[in-house]
């Protein structure tokens, strides 16, 4: 168990927390992380782009001119691929881009990200994030400034029911806020600083151990 400093909303150390080496202390597996990110992005694609082949384009049912004697190149249809308004050769058609990832690989990739963030000094833990009963973007910005990460791309992971905190962070530029259930390899790695509460870190630890 490695000990990690827990800060308050003013950026001052208030306690330490023991983090599992199995989640926050492994050697990152770059191959699995890359596969997890590629698969996640592939699964976001709708796969609806489409083009028409020469057989699907309207018109072009007869030869535009006779085969011989005109001095021009022979043509069979004005909807052939070399014509303006013709079909598209080898164009995209609707298909699924879905890629499957094993659950063990997903967990290993997330453990690798968290371990890498901790090793690189890009993981920040606070004892709590509390802005009161109403969303306060100014307080959210002040929190990032007190931690010294206001000029970085930040991912903030909060509890699933912390609606006030989500709304407070979402209008800040270069800040992505998500619930702990939305955490995945792509969202955790695509930033310069990862911020979460001690409770969220423990939730991830329990899910990934």
mmCIF file of C-alpha atoms in Angstrom:
data_model
loop_
_atom_site.group_PDB
_atom_site.id
_atom_site.type_symbol
_atom_site.label_atom_id
_atom_site.label_comp_id
_atom_site.label_asym_id
_atom_site.label_seq_id
_atom_site.Cartn_x
_atom_site.Cartn_y
_atom_site.Cartn_z
ATOM 1 C CA UNK A 1 0.000 0.000 0.000
ATOM 2 C CA UNK A 2 1.417 3.354 -1.102
ATOM 3 C CA UNK A 3 0.559 6.504 0.836
ATOM 4 C CA UNK A 4 -0.711 9.528 -1.099
ATOM 5 C CA UNK A 5 -1.374 13.084 0.056
ATOM 6 C CA UNK A 6 -4.971 14.276 0.244
ATOM 7 C CA UNK A 7 -5.535 18.018 -0.208
ATOM 8 C CA UNK A 8 -8.378 20.307 0.732
ATOM 9 C CA UNK A 9 -10.091 22.787 -1.593
ATOM 10 C CA UNK A 10 -7.396 25.359 -0.779
ATOM 11 C CA UNK A 11 -4.615 23.071 -1.969
ATOM 12 C CA UNK A 12 -3.297 22.309 1.522
ATOM 13 C CA UNK A 13 -2.472 18.812 2.739
ATOM 14 C CA UNK A 14 -5.000 17.550 5.260
ATOM 15 C CA UNK A 15 -4.289 13.817 5.412
ATOM 16 C CA UNK A 16 -2.820 10.811 3.628
ATOM 17 C CA UNK A 17 -4.564 7.839 2.108
ATOM 18 C CA UNK A 18 -3.285 4.351 1.388
ATOM 19 C CA UNK A 19 -3.812 3.337 -2.228
ATOM 20 C CA UNK A 20 -3.660 -0.244 -3.427
ATOM 21 C CA UNK A 21 -0.492 -1.121 -5.327
ATOM 22 C CA UNK A 22 -2.596 -3.458 -7.471
ATOM 23 C CA UNK A 23 -4.486 -0.456 -8.876
ATOM 24 C CA UNK A 24 -2.223 2.558 -8.456
ATOM 25 C CA UNK A 25 1.218 0.937 -8.363
ATOM 26 C CA UNK A 26 1.577 -1.389 -11.349
ATOM 27 C CA UNK A 27 3.812 -0.972 -14.387
ATOM 28 C CA UNK A 28 1.523 0.516 -17.081
ATOM 29 C CA UNK A 29 0.749 -1.823 -19.953
ATOM 30 C CA UNK A 30 0.919 0.517 -22.953
ATOM 31 C CA UNK A 31 -0.263 -2.108 -25.447
ATOM 32 C CA UNK A 32 -3.478 -2.790 -23.535
ATOM 33 C CA UNK A 33 -4.080 0.934 -22.950
ATOM 34 C CA UNK A 34 -3.699 1.634 -26.667
ATOM 35 C CA UNK A 35 -6.097 -1.175 -27.582
ATOM 36 C CA UNK A 36 -8.667 0.064 -25.057
ATOM 37 C CA UNK A 37 -8.556 3.632 -26.413
ATOM 38 C CA UNK A 38 -8.745 2.487 -30.063
ATOM 39 C CA UNK A 39 -11.691 0.216 -29.296
ATOM 40 C CA UNK A 40 -13.502 2.936 -27.338
ATOM 41 C CA UNK A 41 -13.151 5.451 -30.183
ATOM 42 C CA UNK A 42 -14.194 2.857 -32.753
ATOM 43 C CA UNK A 43 -17.336 2.087 -30.773
ATOM 44 C CA UNK A 44 -18.297 5.784 -30.796
ATOM 45 C CA UNK A 45 -18.551 5.751 -34.597
ATOM 46 C CA UNK A 46 -22.051 5.520 -36.053
ATOM 47 C CA UNK A 47 -20.920 3.855 -39.268
ATOM 48 C CA UNK A 48 -23.665 5.566 -41.288
ATOM 49 C CA UNK A 49 -21.552 7.175 -44.041
ATOM 50 C CA UNK A 50 -22.548 5.906 -47.452
ATOM 51 C CA UNK A 51 -21.912 6.404 -51.172
ATOM 52 C CA UNK A 52 -23.593 5.078 -54.295
ATOM 53 C CA UNK A 53 -21.963 2.800 -56.839
ATOM 54 C CA UNK A 54 -22.595 3.253 -60.568
ATOM 55 C CA UNK A 55 -25.459 0.745 -60.384
ATOM 56 C CA UNK A 56 -27.204 2.766 -57.668
ATOM 57 C CA UNK A 57 -26.985 6.249 -59.237
ATOM 58 C CA UNK A 58 -30.139 7.329 -61.058
ATOM 59 C CA UNK A 59 -29.918 7.547 -64.857
ATOM 60 C CA UNK A 60 -27.273 6.407 -67.305
ATOM 61 C CA UNK A 61 -29.287 3.554 -68.734
ATOM 62 C CA UNK A 62 -28.145 3.929 -72.348
ATOM 63 C CA UNK A 63 -24.815 4.520 -74.043
ATOM 64 C CA UNK A 64 -24.124 8.243 -74.402
ATOM 65 C CA UNK A 65 -22.892 7.702 -78.014
ATOM 66 C CA UNK A 66 -22.240 4.812 -80.330
ATOM 67 C CA UNK A 67 -19.244 2.598 -79.799
ATOM 68 C CA UNK A 68 -17.248 3.455 -82.941
ATOM 69 C CA UNK A 69 -16.804 6.236 -85.437
ATOM 70 C CA UNK A 70 -17.127 9.314 -83.239
ATOM 71 C CA UNK A 71 -13.435 9.817 -82.464
ATOM 72 C CA UNK A 72 -14.187 9.873 -78.795
ATOM 73 C CA UNK A 73 -13.381 7.296 -76.150
ATOM 74 C CA UNK A 74 -15.935 4.553 -75.831
ATOM 75 C CA UNK A 75 -18.421 5.021 -72.995
ATOM 76 C CA UNK A 76 -21.116 2.734 -71.703
ATOM 77 C CA UNK A 77 -22.930 5.022 -69.248
ATOM 78 C CA UNK A 78 -22.848 8.612 -68.028
ATOM 79 C CA UNK A 79 -23.016 7.229 -64.497
ATOM 80 C CA UNK A 80 -19.651 5.448 -64.745
ATOM 81 C CA UNK A 81 -17.138 6.440 -62.077
ATOM 82 C CA UNK A 82 -15.090 8.769 -64.317
ATOM 83 C CA UNK A 83 -18.111 10.965 -65.062
ATOM 84 C CA UNK A 84 -19.216 13.939 -62.965
ATOM 85 C CA UNK A 85 -22.367 12.751 -61.194
ATOM 86 C CA UNK A 86 -21.329 9.146 -61.625
ATOM 87 C CA UNK A 87 -20.932 6.451 -59.031
ATOM 88 C CA UNK A 88 -18.151 6.294 -56.450
ATOM 89 C CA UNK A 89 -15.717 3.371 -56.723
ATOM 90 C CA UNK A 90 -14.886 1.540 -53.485
ATOM 91 C CA UNK A 91 -16.696 4.161 -51.401
ATOM 92 C CA UNK A 92 -17.825 3.686 -47.787
ATOM 93 C CA UNK A 93 -21.051 1.870 -47.045
ATOM 94 C CA UNK A 94 -22.957 1.610 -43.736
ATOM 95 C CA UNK A 95 -21.280 -0.850 -41.393
ATOM 96 C CA UNK A 96 -20.568 -1.477 -37.743
ATOM 97 C CA UNK A 97 -17.219 -0.405 -36.311
ATOM 98 C CA UNK A 98 -17.825 -2.264 -33.052
ATOM 99 C CA UNK A 99 -14.777 -3.779 -31.387
ATOM 100 C CA UNK A 100 -14.976 -6.041 -28.370
ATOM 101 C CA UNK A 101 -12.619 -5.746 -25.416
ATOM 102 C CA UNK A 102 -12.287 -8.329 -22.676
ATOM 103 C CA UNK A 103 -13.318 -7.190 -19.192
ATOM 104 C CA UNK A 104 -9.919 -8.170 -17.783
ATOM 105 C CA UNK A 105 -8.192 -6.014 -20.413
ATOM 106 C CA UNK A 106 -10.493 -3.070 -19.653
ATOM 107 C CA UNK A 107 -9.617 -3.265 -15.948
ATOM 108 C CA UNK A 108 -5.913 -3.693 -16.692
ATOM 109 C CA UNK A 109 -5.969 -0.650 -18.974
ATOM 110 C CA UNK A 110 -7.655 1.508 -16.323
ATOM 111 C CA UNK A 111 -5.247 0.305 -13.635
ATOM 112 C CA UNK A 112 -2.382 1.164 -15.986
ATOM 113 C CA UNK A 113 -3.745 4.677 -16.539
ATOM 114 C CA UNK A 114 -4.196 5.352 -12.822
ATOM 115 C CA UNK A 115 -0.725 3.994 -12.040
ATOM 116 C CA UNK A 116 0.781 6.112 -14.807
ATOM 117 C CA UNK A 117 -0.981 9.258 -13.623
ATOM 118 C CA UNK A 118 0.244 8.685 -10.073
ATOM 119 C CA UNK A 119 3.820 8.039 -11.230
ATOM 120 C CA UNK A 120 3.812 11.150 -13.450
ATOM 121 C CA UNK A 121 2.455 13.407 -10.707
ATOM 122 C CA UNK A 122 -0.759 14.074 -12.642
ATOM 123 C CA UNK A 123 -3.147 12.593 -10.072
ATOM 124 C CA UNK A 124 -4.694 14.954 -7.506
ATOM 125 C CA UNK A 125 -6.852 13.814 -4.599
ATOM 126 C CA UNK A 126 -8.975 16.127 -2.471
ATOM 127 C CA UNK A 127 -10.868 15.250 0.677
ATOM 128 C CA UNK A 128 -14.136 16.563 -0.787
ATOM 129 C CA UNK A 129 -15.588 18.834 -3.443
ATOM 130 C CA UNK A 130 -18.457 20.830 -1.992
ATOM 131 C CA UNK A 131 -19.849 23.982 -3.629
ATOM 132 C CA UNK A 132 -23.022 24.197 -1.565
ATOM 133 C CA UNK A 133 -26.561 23.866 -2.855
ATOM 134 C CA UNK A 134 -26.081 25.845 -6.080
ATOM 135 C CA UNK A 135 -23.545 25.429 -8.892
ATOM 136 C CA UNK A 136 -20.583 27.783 -8.554
ATOM 137 C CA UNK A 137 -18.260 27.929 -11.545
ATOM 138 C CA UNK A 138 -16.088 30.528 -9.796
ATOM 139 C CA UNK A 139 -15.489 28.127 -6.913
ATOM 140 C CA UNK A 140 -14.651 25.340 -9.349
ATOM 141 C CA UNK A 141 -12.121 27.590 -11.077
ATOM 142 C CA UNK A 142 -10.664 28.635 -7.730
ATOM 143 C CA UNK A 143 -10.211 24.980 -6.781
ATOM 144 C CA UNK A 144 -8.210 24.285 -9.942
ATOM 145 C CA UNK A 145 -6.107 27.392 -9.357
ATOM 146 C CA UNK A 146 -5.353 26.395 -5.767
ATOM 147 C CA UNK A 147 -4.122 23.018 -7.008
ATOM 148 C CA UNK A 148 -2.003 24.653 -9.732
ATOM 149 C CA UNK A 149 -3.741 22.888 -12.622
ATOM 150 C CA UNK A 150 -5.943 25.679 -13.984
ATOM 151 C CA UNK A 151 -3.776 25.957 -17.122
ATOM 152 C CA UNK A 152 -3.927 22.236 -17.920
ATOM 153 C CA UNK A 153 -6.504 20.021 -19.565
ATOM 154 C CA UNK A 154 -8.234 18.537 -16.538
ATOM 155 C CA UNK A 155 -10.502 15.554 -16.072
ATOM 156 C CA UNK A 156 -12.587 15.752 -12.894
ATOM 157 C CA UNK A 157 -14.196 12.535 -11.636
ATOM 158 C CA UNK A 158 -17.015 13.058 -9.137
ATOM 159 C CA UNK A 159 -19.697 10.895 -7.582
ATOM 160 C CA UNK A 160 -22.577 9.872 -9.815
ATOM 161 C CA UNK A 161 -25.041 11.948 -7.777
ATOM 162 C CA UNK A 162 -22.880 15.072 -7.447
ATOM 163 C CA UNK A 163 -24.971 17.131 -9.878
ATOM 164 C CA UNK A 164 -23.983 20.519 -8.403
ATOM 165 C CA UNK A 165 -20.286 19.734 -8.851
ATOM 166 C CA UNK A 166 -20.820 18.497 -12.416
ATOM 167 C CA UNK A 167 -22.622 21.694 -13.396
ATOM 168 C CA UNK A 168 -19.987 23.831 -11.662
ATOM 169 C CA UNK A 169 -17.115 22.340 -13.682
ATOM 170 C CA UNK A 170 -18.749 21.819 -17.063
ATOM 171 C CA UNK A 171 -18.530 25.449 -18.258
ATOM 172 C CA UNK A 172 -14.801 25.741 -17.617
ATOM 173 C CA UNK A 173 -12.610 25.544 -20.742
ATOM 174 C CA UNK A 174 -10.337 22.513 -21.055
ATOM 175 C CA UNK A 175 -12.170 20.739 -18.225
ATOM 176 C CA UNK A 176 -14.071 17.479 -18.589
ATOM 177 C CA UNK A 177 -16.234 16.365 -15.700
ATOM 178 C CA UNK A 178 -17.745 12.902 -15.435
ATOM 179 C CA UNK A 179 -19.334 10.593 -12.930
ATOM 180 C CA UNK A 180 -17.349 7.691 -11.564
ATOM 181 C CA UNK A 181 -19.464 5.237 -13.593
ATOM 182 C CA UNK A 182 -18.424 7.062 -16.784
ATOM 183 C CA UNK A 183 -14.717 6.608 -16.112
ATOM 184 C CA UNK A 184 -12.905 4.659 -18.803
ATOM 185 C CA UNK A 185 -9.388 4.431 -20.187
ATOM 186 C CA UNK A 186 -9.890 7.124 -22.822
ATOM 187 C CA UNK A 187 -11.435 9.668 -20.445
ATOM 188 C CA UNK A 188 -8.860 9.066 -17.723
ATOM 189 C CA UNK A 189 -5.803 9.305 -19.969
ATOM 190 C CA UNK A 190 -6.854 12.206 -22.218
ATOM 191 C CA UNK A 191 -5.737 15.050 -19.936
ATOM 192 C CA UNK A 192 -2.819 16.717 -18.245
ATOM 193 C CA UNK A 193 -4.256 16.361 -14.734
ATOM 194 C CA UNK A 194 -6.710 13.939 -13.157
ATOM 195 C CA UNK A 195 -8.699 15.244 -10.178
ATOM 196 C CA UNK A 196 -10.956 13.206 -7.928
ATOM 197 C CA UNK A 197 -11.996 12.921 -4.315
ATOM 198 C CA UNK A 198 -10.640 10.345 -1.907
ATOM 199 C CA UNK A 199 -14.024 8.582 -1.964
ATOM 200 C CA UNK A 200 -14.016 8.332 -5.755
ATOM 201 C CA UNK A 201 -10.469 6.920 -5.702
ATOM 202 C CA UNK A 202 -11.593 4.250 -3.252
ATOM 203 C CA UNK A 203 -14.625 3.450 -5.443
ATOM 204 C CA UNK A 204 -12.375 2.942 -8.467
ATOM 205 C CA UNK A 205 -9.995 0.901 -6.357
ATOM 206 C CA UNK A 206 -12.783 -1.457 -5.261
ATOM 207 C CA UNK A 207 -14.016 -1.839 -8.831
ATOM 208 C CA UNK A 208 -10.601 -2.536 -10.352
ATOM 209 C CA UNK A 209 -8.776 -4.529 -7.695
#
